[in-house]
């Protein structure tokens, strides 16, 4: 049988040759295409993922002390509005200032200079809800809306300052 194989190999015409390997460039083209595909998917994932929110908590702040100071300020504002020394509209403006000051003291947000739209984009929901309650009466032309919403605004501001912590807030 071996002889038969040799005879076949010898009997083949000259135009037939043995197996030929592929050129190296085709292997490198295939590897390059595979790498390009992987890079494409990695870039697509990287560039379309949700941005990371920076840490809000300001390091080195004595939260209980800051909290007590701001709660005392809210109590003073409430007492002045109830006594009639300031209008409810001014009370809303001062509540907004106290809440912003508290947030600026315990977080890295520049709360004193942010507009409501900025808060909606960057701040936690609990903070935005309080500011959304305080803003309309703060800028209303008459004092009726401010007077009607003042107690609710005081309760919500007090609740935010008393319970909110930037380390466990969800934006």
PDB file of C-alpha atoms in Angstrom:
ATOM      1  CA  UNK A   1       0.000   0.000   0.000  1.00  0.00           C
ATOM      2  CA  UNK A   2       2.892   2.290   0.604  1.00  0.00           C
ATOM      3  CA  UNK A   3       4.018   1.761  -2.847  1.00  0.00           C
ATOM      4  CA  UNK A   4       0.593   2.805  -4.098  1.00  0.00           C
ATOM      5  CA  UNK A   5       0.846   6.101  -2.283  1.00  0.00           C
ATOM      6  CA  UNK A   6       4.210   6.814  -3.729  1.00  0.00           C
ATOM      7  CA  UNK A   7       2.909   6.000  -7.130  1.00  0.00           C
ATOM      8  CA  UNK A   8       0.059   8.477  -6.671  1.00  0.00           C
ATOM      9  CA  UNK A   9       2.393  11.192  -5.490  1.00  0.00           C
ATOM     10  CA  UNK A  10       4.656  10.592  -8.407  1.00  0.00           C
ATOM     11  CA  UNK A  11       1.839  10.310 -10.870  1.00  0.00           C
ATOM     12  CA  UNK A  12       0.412  13.775 -10.053  1.00  0.00           C
ATOM     13  CA  UNK A  13       0.793  16.374 -12.755  1.00  0.00           C
ATOM     14  CA  UNK A  14       3.138  19.292 -12.123  1.00  0.00           C
ATOM     15  CA  UNK A  15       0.389  21.903 -11.639  1.00  0.00           C
ATOM     16  CA  UNK A  16      -0.702  20.213  -8.433  1.00  0.00           C
ATOM     17  CA  UNK A  17       1.362  20.961  -5.361  1.00  0.00           C
ATOM     18  CA  UNK A  18       1.160  20.060  -1.707  1.00  0.00           C
ATOM     19  CA  UNK A  19      -0.717  22.105   0.916  1.00  0.00           C
ATOM     20  CA  UNK A  20       0.217  25.769   1.112  1.00  0.00           C
ATOM     21  CA  UNK A  21      -0.025  27.852   4.324  1.00  0.00           C
ATOM     22  CA  UNK A  22      -1.795  31.179   4.437  1.00  0.00           C
ATOM     23  CA  UNK A  23       0.205  34.356   4.269  1.00  0.00           C
ATOM     24  CA  UNK A  24       0.964  35.886   7.686  1.00  0.00           C
ATOM     25  CA  UNK A  25      -0.765  39.145   6.854  1.00  0.00           C
ATOM     26  CA  UNK A  26      -4.198  37.456   6.907  1.00  0.00           C
ATOM     27  CA  UNK A  27      -3.629  36.234  10.460  1.00  0.00           C
ATOM     28  CA  UNK A  28      -2.640  39.734  11.568  1.00  0.00           C
ATOM     29  CA  UNK A  29      -5.622  41.277   9.791  1.00  0.00           C
ATOM     30  CA  UNK A  30      -7.958  38.868  11.629  1.00  0.00           C
ATOM     31  CA  UNK A  31      -6.297  39.633  14.987  1.00  0.00           C
ATOM     32  CA  UNK A  32      -6.475  43.374  14.281  1.00  0.00           C
ATOM     33  CA  UNK A  33     -10.193  43.156  13.454  1.00  0.00           C
ATOM     34  CA  UNK A  34     -10.873  41.198  16.647  1.00  0.00           C
ATOM     35  CA  UNK A  35      -8.961  43.773  18.719  1.00  0.00           C
ATOM     36  CA  UNK A  36     -10.791  46.633  16.976  1.00  0.00           C
ATOM     37  CA  UNK A  37     -14.119  44.990  17.801  1.00  0.00           C
ATOM     38  CA  UNK A  38     -13.204  44.641  21.472  1.00  0.00           C
ATOM     39  CA  UNK A  39     -11.956  48.251  21.612  1.00  0.00           C
ATOM     40  CA  UNK A  40     -15.186  49.439  19.988  1.00  0.00           C
ATOM     41  CA  UNK A  41     -17.354  47.733  22.619  1.00  0.00           C
ATOM     42  CA  UNK A  42     -15.178  48.928  25.499  1.00  0.00           C
ATOM     43  CA  UNK A  43     -15.320  52.522  24.214  1.00  0.00           C
ATOM     44  CA  UNK A  44     -19.075  52.309  23.637  1.00  0.00           C
ATOM     45  CA  UNK A  45     -19.574  51.125  27.210  1.00  0.00           C
ATOM     46  CA  UNK A  46     -17.141  53.658  28.691  1.00  0.00           C
ATOM     47  CA  UNK A  47     -18.490  56.687  26.839  1.00  0.00           C
ATOM     48  CA  UNK A  48     -22.186  55.944  27.379  1.00  0.00           C
ATOM     49  CA  UNK A  49     -22.211  54.939  31.044  1.00  0.00           C
ATOM     50  CA  UNK A  50     -23.810  57.189  33.624  1.00  0.00           C
ATOM     51  CA  UNK A  51     -21.430  59.732  35.120  1.00  0.00           C
ATOM     52  CA  UNK A  52     -20.246  59.143  38.656  1.00  0.00           C
ATOM     53  CA  UNK A  53     -21.560  61.500  41.228  1.00  0.00           C
ATOM     54  CA  UNK A  54     -18.842  62.964  43.375  1.00  0.00           C
ATOM     55  CA  UNK A  55     -18.947  62.369  47.100  1.00  0.00           C
ATOM     56  CA  UNK A  56     -21.077  65.007  48.792  1.00  0.00           C
ATOM     57  CA  UNK A  57     -19.860  64.721  52.352  1.00  0.00           C
ATOM     58  CA  UNK A  58     -17.389  67.379  53.444  1.00  0.00           C
ATOM     59  CA  UNK A  59     -14.676  65.736  55.522  1.00  0.00           C
ATOM     60  CA  UNK A  60     -13.955  66.952  59.044  1.00  0.00           C
ATOM     61  CA  UNK A  61     -17.358  68.524  59.785  1.00  0.00           C
ATOM     62  CA  UNK A  62     -18.917  68.044  63.222  1.00  0.00           C
ATOM     63  CA  UNK A  63     -22.395  67.254  61.912  1.00  0.00           C
ATOM     64  CA  UNK A  64     -24.244  67.386  65.281  1.00  0.00           C
ATOM     65  CA  UNK A  65     -22.873  70.870  66.054  1.00  0.00           C
ATOM     66  CA  UNK A  66     -23.689  72.246  62.605  1.00  0.00           C
ATOM     67  CA  UNK A  67     -27.120  70.646  62.775  1.00  0.00           C
ATOM     68  CA  UNK A  68     -27.910  72.238  66.180  1.00  0.00           C
ATOM     69  CA  UNK A  69     -26.814  75.694  65.014  1.00  0.00           C
ATOM     70  CA  UNK A  70     -29.044  75.546  61.955  1.00  0.00           C
ATOM     71  CA  UNK A  71     -32.018  74.131  63.854  1.00  0.00           C
ATOM     72  CA  UNK A  72     -31.688  77.045  66.288  1.00  0.00           C
ATOM     73  CA  UNK A  73     -31.694  79.467  63.368  1.00  0.00           C
ATOM     74  CA  UNK A  74     -34.870  77.857  61.988  1.00  0.00           C
ATOM     75  CA  UNK A  75     -36.518  78.175  65.423  1.00  0.00           C
ATOM     76  CA  UNK A  76     -35.592  81.888  65.546  1.00  0.00           C
ATOM     77  CA  UNK A  77     -37.025  82.500  62.078  1.00  0.00           C
ATOM     78  CA  UNK A  78     -40.262  80.738  63.002  1.00  0.00           C
ATOM     79  CA  UNK A  79     -40.565  82.756  66.224  1.00  0.00           C
ATOM     80  CA  UNK A  80     -39.996  86.048  64.391  1.00  0.00           C
ATOM     81  CA  UNK A  81     -42.633  85.278  61.759  1.00  0.00           C
ATOM     82  CA  UNK A  82     -45.155  84.144  64.386  1.00  0.00           C
ATOM     83  CA  UNK A  83     -44.474  87.298  66.428  1.00  0.00           C
ATOM     84  CA  UNK A  84     -44.928  89.425  63.304  1.00  0.00           C
ATOM     85  CA  UNK A  85     -41.445  90.959  63.390  1.00  0.00           C
ATOM     86  CA  UNK A  86     -40.794  89.736  59.839  1.00  0.00           C
ATOM     87  CA  UNK A  87     -43.166  88.792  57.029  1.00  0.00           C
ATOM     88  CA  UNK A  88     -43.737  85.217  55.946  1.00  0.00           C
ATOM     89  CA  UNK A  89     -42.054  86.024  52.638  1.00  0.00           C
ATOM     90  CA  UNK A  90     -38.928  87.185  54.460  1.00  0.00           C
ATOM     91  CA  UNK A  91     -39.195  84.043  56.573  1.00  0.00           C
ATOM     92  CA  UNK A  92     -39.129  81.906  53.417  1.00  0.00           C
ATOM     93  CA  UNK A  93     -36.078  83.779  52.186  1.00  0.00           C
ATOM     94  CA  UNK A  94     -34.322  83.226  55.497  1.00  0.00           C
ATOM     95  CA  UNK A  95     -35.320  79.538  55.539  1.00  0.00           C
ATOM     96  CA  UNK A  96     -33.828  79.164  52.083  1.00  0.00           C
ATOM     97  CA  UNK A  97     -30.633  80.817  53.321  1.00  0.00           C
ATOM     98  CA  UNK A  98     -30.442  78.542  56.377  1.00  0.00           C
ATOM     99  CA  UNK A  99     -30.988  75.382  54.320  1.00  0.00           C
ATOM    100  CA  UNK A 100     -28.414  76.492  51.745  1.00  0.00           C
ATOM    101  CA  UNK A 101     -25.958  77.383  54.507  1.00  0.00           C
ATOM    102  CA  UNK A 102     -26.448  73.986  56.139  1.00  0.00           C
ATOM    103  CA  UNK A 103     -25.876  72.179  52.850  1.00  0.00           C
ATOM    104  CA  UNK A 104     -22.781  74.272  52.109  1.00  0.00           C
ATOM    105  CA  UNK A 105     -21.415  73.518  55.574  1.00  0.00           C
ATOM    106  CA  UNK A 106     -21.823  69.730  55.417  1.00  0.00           C
ATOM    107  CA  UNK A 107     -21.319  69.018  51.698  1.00  0.00           C
ATOM    108  CA  UNK A 108     -19.032  69.970  48.864  1.00  0.00           C
ATOM    109  CA  UNK A 109     -21.890  71.579  46.900  1.00  0.00           C
ATOM    110  CA  UNK A 110     -21.602  75.346  46.397  1.00  0.00           C
ATOM    111  CA  UNK A 111     -25.159  75.677  47.723  1.00  0.00           C
ATOM    112  CA  UNK A 112     -25.013  79.400  48.475  1.00  0.00           C
ATOM    113  CA  UNK A 113     -24.559  80.263  44.806  1.00  0.00           C
ATOM    114  CA  UNK A 114     -26.625  77.539  43.118  1.00  0.00           C
ATOM    115  CA  UNK A 115     -29.945  78.202  41.386  1.00  0.00           C
ATOM    116  CA  UNK A 116     -32.889  75.830  41.722  1.00  0.00           C
ATOM    117  CA  UNK A 117     -32.107  74.307  38.302  1.00  0.00           C
ATOM    118  CA  UNK A 118     -28.565  73.573  39.508  1.00  0.00           C
ATOM    119  CA  UNK A 119     -29.938  71.838  42.594  1.00  0.00           C
ATOM    120  CA  UNK A 120     -32.269  69.741  40.445  1.00  0.00           C
ATOM    121  CA  UNK A 121     -29.322  68.506  38.420  1.00  0.00           C
ATOM    122  CA  UNK A 122     -26.795  67.889  41.194  1.00  0.00           C
ATOM    123  CA  UNK A 123     -28.410  67.739  44.621  1.00  0.00           C
ATOM    124  CA  UNK A 124     -30.224  64.957  46.480  1.00  0.00           C
ATOM    125  CA  UNK A 125     -33.988  64.745  46.090  1.00  0.00           C
ATOM    126  CA  UNK A 126     -34.774  65.620  49.732  1.00  0.00           C
ATOM    127  CA  UNK A 127     -32.936  68.919  49.413  1.00  0.00           C
ATOM    128  CA  UNK A 128     -34.567  69.772  46.087  1.00  0.00           C
ATOM    129  CA  UNK A 129     -38.032  69.117  47.534  1.00  0.00           C
ATOM    130  CA  UNK A 130     -37.464  71.573  50.391  1.00  0.00           C
ATOM    131  CA  UNK A 131     -36.128  74.255  48.068  1.00  0.00           C
ATOM    132  CA  UNK A 132     -39.007  73.753  45.632  1.00  0.00           C
ATOM    133  CA  UNK A 133     -41.395  74.369  48.524  1.00  0.00           C
ATOM    134  CA  UNK A 134     -39.572  77.494  49.699  1.00  0.00           C
ATOM    135  CA  UNK A 135     -38.923  79.126  46.306  1.00  0.00           C
ATOM    136  CA  UNK A 136     -42.445  80.082  45.106  1.00  0.00           C
ATOM    137  CA  UNK A 137     -43.378  82.009  48.274  1.00  0.00           C
ATOM    138  CA  UNK A 138     -39.907  83.527  48.412  1.00  0.00           C
ATOM    139  CA  UNK A 139     -40.411  85.186  45.024  1.00  0.00           C
ATOM    140  CA  UNK A 140     -44.191  85.648  45.071  1.00  0.00           C
ATOM    141  CA  UNK A 141     -45.420  89.228  44.661  1.00  0.00           C
ATOM    142  CA  UNK A 142     -47.845  88.994  47.576  1.00  0.00           C
ATOM    143  CA  UNK A 143     -47.500  87.595  51.072  1.00  0.00           C
ATOM    144  CA  UNK A 144     -50.615  85.362  50.977  1.00  0.00           C
ATOM    145  CA  UNK A 145     -48.899  82.334  49.416  1.00  0.00           C
ATOM    146  CA  UNK A 146     -45.926  82.784  51.732  1.00  0.00           C
ATOM    147  CA  UNK A 147     -48.168  82.916  54.789  1.00  0.00           C
ATOM    148  CA  UNK A 148     -50.138  79.807  53.757  1.00  0.00           C
ATOM    149  CA  UNK A 149     -47.033  77.685  53.138  1.00  0.00           C
ATOM    150  CA  UNK A 150     -44.805  78.969  55.932  1.00  0.00           C
ATOM    151  CA  UNK A 151     -45.535  76.289  58.562  1.00  0.00           C
ATOM    152  CA  UNK A 152     -45.090  73.516  56.004  1.00  0.00           C
ATOM    153  CA  UNK A 153     -41.815  75.061  54.836  1.00  0.00           C
ATOM    154  CA  UNK A 154     -40.559  75.342  58.420  1.00  0.00           C
ATOM    155  CA  UNK A 155     -41.435  71.700  59.129  1.00  0.00           C
ATOM    156  CA  UNK A 156     -39.756  70.473  55.947  1.00  0.00           C
ATOM    157  CA  UNK A 157     -36.641  72.619  56.498  1.00  0.00           C
ATOM    158  CA  UNK A 158     -36.399  71.469  60.100  1.00  0.00           C
ATOM    159  CA  UNK A 159     -36.844  67.845  59.012  1.00  0.00           C
ATOM    160  CA  UNK A 160     -34.135  68.170  56.385  1.00  0.00           C
ATOM    161  CA  UNK A 161     -31.619  69.725  58.755  1.00  0.00           C
ATOM    162  CA  UNK A 162     -32.484  67.306  61.571  1.00  0.00           C
ATOM    163  CA  UNK A 163     -32.305  64.061  59.619  1.00  0.00           C
ATOM    164  CA  UNK A 164     -30.409  64.554  56.373  1.00  0.00           C
ATOM    165  CA  UNK A 165     -26.837  63.349  56.168  1.00  0.00           C
ATOM    166  CA  UNK A 166     -24.764  63.744  53.011  1.00  0.00           C
ATOM    167  CA  UNK A 167     -23.097  60.365  53.549  1.00  0.00           C
ATOM    168  CA  UNK A 168     -26.300  58.367  53.107  1.00  0.00           C
ATOM    169  CA  UNK A 169     -28.203  60.615  50.704  1.00  0.00           C
ATOM    170  CA  UNK A 170     -29.200  59.372  47.297  1.00  0.00           C
ATOM    171  CA  UNK A 171     -29.186  61.881  44.517  1.00  0.00           C
TER     172      UNK A 171
END
